[in-house]
Amino acid sequence: MDLAVGSIVEGKVTGITKFGAFVALPEGKSGMVHISEVAASFVSDIKDFLQEGQQVKVKIINIDQAGRINLSIKKAQPQEPRQERAGGYNGARQPRFQQRSGAPRGRAPQAPKDPATMSFEDKLKAFMSDSESRQADVRHATDRKNGSRRRR
């Protein structure tokens, strides 16, 4: 069995340090799983997730020029589909004054388009418009804090 980047293999944990765990691989080789690659959640103590002698499935994520093998346990596990939060981010953020008072004056409110169906140009145009609006809001608030006149 050839150890190649992207392959998933079975290994045995041989040592645990504060920054990761060493895993014995087939063909007498070994690699290291960094603490950030142990689980999808935050890991403060690696010993909460692994013990020496434990059999683990790992994915080879890198083999550097010195022959060191970097491994990942979390990437070897099947990915769960991401769930959107209720009332989550819809891709368009309104400035605060528009959130409180509704639609901007002089314009009719527009229904937000679905980002999945928008073309790149439409997304770019929406981003630029939103960005310019945010910058104008910041400039307006800064001018207000500093006063409208220059001080001597």
C-alpha positions as a printed NumPy array, in Angstrom:
array([[  0.   ,   0.   ,   0.   ],
       [  1.481,   3.305,  -1.075],
       [  1.053,   6.247,   1.281],
       [ -0.108,   9.177,  -0.85 ],
       [ -1.623,  12.552,  -0.061],
       [ -5.407,  12.246,   0.148],
       [ -5.513,   8.571,   1.071],
       [ -7.25 ,   7.393,   4.236],
       [ -5.438,   4.757,   6.285],
       [ -5.765,   3.03 ,   9.638],
       [ -3.124,   3.77 ,  12.253],
       [ -2.3  ,   3.375,  15.919],
       [ -1.62 ,   6.279,  18.298],
       [  1.938,   5.847,  19.621],
       [  2.485,   9.112,  21.446],
       [  0.61 ,  12.193,  22.619],
       [  2.041,  15.673,  23.123],
       [  0.389,  18.999,  23.935],
       [  0.466,  19.979,  20.241],
       [ -0.624,  16.718,  18.618],
       [ -0.407,  12.94 ,  18.437],
       [  1.971,  10.587,  16.644],
       [  0.4  ,   7.749,  14.704],
       [  2.071,   4.554,  13.45 ],
       [  1.09 ,   3.901,   9.843],
       [  1.388,   0.841,   7.588],
       [  4.824,   0.072,   6.077],
       [  6.534,   1.022,   9.354],
       [  6.075,   4.744,   8.828],
       [  4.641,   7.273,  11.248],
       [  3.004,  10.672,  11.004],
       [  1.657,  13.392,  13.22 ],
       [ -1.88 ,  14.665,  13.75 ],
       [ -1.773,  18.326,  14.819],
       [ -4.168,  19.244,  17.643],
       [ -6.198,  21.375,  15.195],
       [ -6.815,  18.29 ,  13.024],
       [ -8.121,  15.997,  15.79 ],
       [-11.779,  17.043,  15.888],
       [-14.161,  19.479,  14.235],
       [-14.766,  21.149,  17.605],
       [-12.215,  23.098,  19.665],
       [ -9.642,  20.822,  21.347],
       [ -7.989,  22.231,  24.455],
       [ -6.627,  18.911,  25.736],
       [ -5.862,  16.24 ,  23.166],
       [ -6.09 ,  13.518,  25.833],
       [ -9.858,  14.112,  25.965],
       [-10.066,  12.738,  22.402],
       [ -7.194,  10.235,  22.05 ],
       [ -5.293,   7.659,  24.126],
       [ -2.057,   5.848,  23.346],
       [ -2.666,   2.514,  21.635],
       [ -5.984,   3.654,  20.139],
       [ -6.719,   2.672,  16.518],
       [ -7.698,   5.684,  14.415],
       [ -8.586,   6.399,  10.806],
       [ -6.471,   9.233,   9.419],
       [ -6.213,  11.089,   6.143],
       [ -2.793,  11.993,   4.779],
       [ -2.937,  15.74 ,   4.152],
       [  0.717,  16.467,   3.393],
       [  4.113,  14.838,   2.972],
       [  6.888,  17.421,   3.081],
       [ 10.345,  17.239,   1.471],
       [ 11.894,  15.882,   4.669],
       [  9.47 ,  12.934,   4.503],
       [  7.34 ,  14.003,   7.472],
       [  3.712,  12.962,   7.132],
       [  0.961,  15.306,   8.301],
       [ -2.31 ,  13.596,   9.166],
       [ -5.884,  14.598,   9.944],
       [ -8.502,  12.672,  11.88 ],
       [-11.322,  15.157,  11.28 ],
       [-10.844,  15.091,   7.496],
       [-10.959,  11.29 ,   7.495],
       [-14.486,  11.349,   8.899],
       [-17.465,  11.891,   6.596],
       [-18.475,  15.556,   6.387],
       [-21.864,  16.484,   7.807],
       [-23.834,  18.948,   5.703],
       [-23.76 ,  22.468,   7.154],
       [-27.052,  23.675,   8.519],
       [-28.137,  27.278,   8.217],
       [-29.18 ,  28.99 ,  11.393],
       [-32.696,  30.31 ,  11.733],
       [-32.654,  33.973,  10.784],
       [-29.136,  33.492,   9.494],
       [-27.052,  35.572,   7.165],
       [-28.683,  36.09 ,   3.793],
       [-25.72 ,  37.741,   2.077],
       [-26.99 ,  41.336,   2.205],
       [-26.514,  43.584,   5.226],
       [-28.32 ,  46.862,   5.56 ],
       [-26.796,  49.87 ,   7.295],
       [-28.173,  50.456,  10.787],
       [-30.27 ,  53.483,   9.889],
       [-32.012,  51.425,   7.193],
       [-32.598,  48.511,   9.557],
       [-34.48 ,  50.781,  11.973],
       [-36.481,  52.851,   9.545],
       [-37.168,  50.292,   6.827],
       [-36.414,  51.071,   3.192],
       [-34.188,  53.984,   2.23 ],
       [-36.058,  57.171,   1.396],
       [-36.882,  57.757,  -2.234],
       [-36.617,  54.093,  -3.23 ],
       [-39.102,  51.28 ,  -3.059],
       [-37.928,  48.265,  -1.053],
       [-36.554,  45.486,  -3.224],
       [-36.958,  41.81 ,  -2.483],
       [-33.534,  40.254,  -1.83 ],
       [-32.394,  37.95 ,  -4.597],
       [-31.323,  34.42 ,  -3.832],
       [-27.473,  34.431,  -3.842],
       [-27.449,  30.936,  -5.338],
       [-29.194,  32.122,  -8.507],
       [-27.307,  35.423,  -8.913],
       [-24.542,  35.727, -11.501],
       [-21.052,  36.776, -10.467],
       [-21.569,  40.256, -11.921],
       [-24.794,  40.695,  -9.932],
       [-23.08 ,  39.558,  -6.74 ],
       [-20.168,  41.919,  -7.392],
       [-22.536,  44.812,  -8.098],
       [-24.474,  44.124,  -4.873],
       [-21.243,  43.876,  -2.89 ],
       [-19.866,  47.14 ,  -4.284],
       [-23.144,  48.943,  -3.602],
       [-23.266,  47.615,  -0.046],
       [-19.592,  48.464,   0.49 ],
       [-20.026,  52.047,  -0.712],
       [-23.076,  52.444,   1.498],
       [-21.173,  51.186,   4.537],
       [-18.244,  53.499,   3.837],
       [-20.612,  56.455,   3.518],
       [-22.195,  55.529,   6.866],
       [-18.78 ,  55.356,   8.528],
       [-17.714,  58.692,   7.017],
       [-20.988,  60.266,   8.136],
       [-20.609,  58.969,  11.707],
       [-16.95 ,  60.036,  11.866],
       [-17.761,  63.546,  10.619],
       [-20.502,  63.786,  13.197],
       [-18.175,  62.744,  16.033],
       [-15.461,  65.18 ,  14.952],
       [-17.867,  68.036,  14.321],
       [-18.661,  69.506,  10.976],
       [-16.075,  72.309,  11.312],
       [-12.327,  71.937,  11.516],
       [-10.936,  72.84 ,  14.874],
       [ -7.866,  75.026,  15.283]])
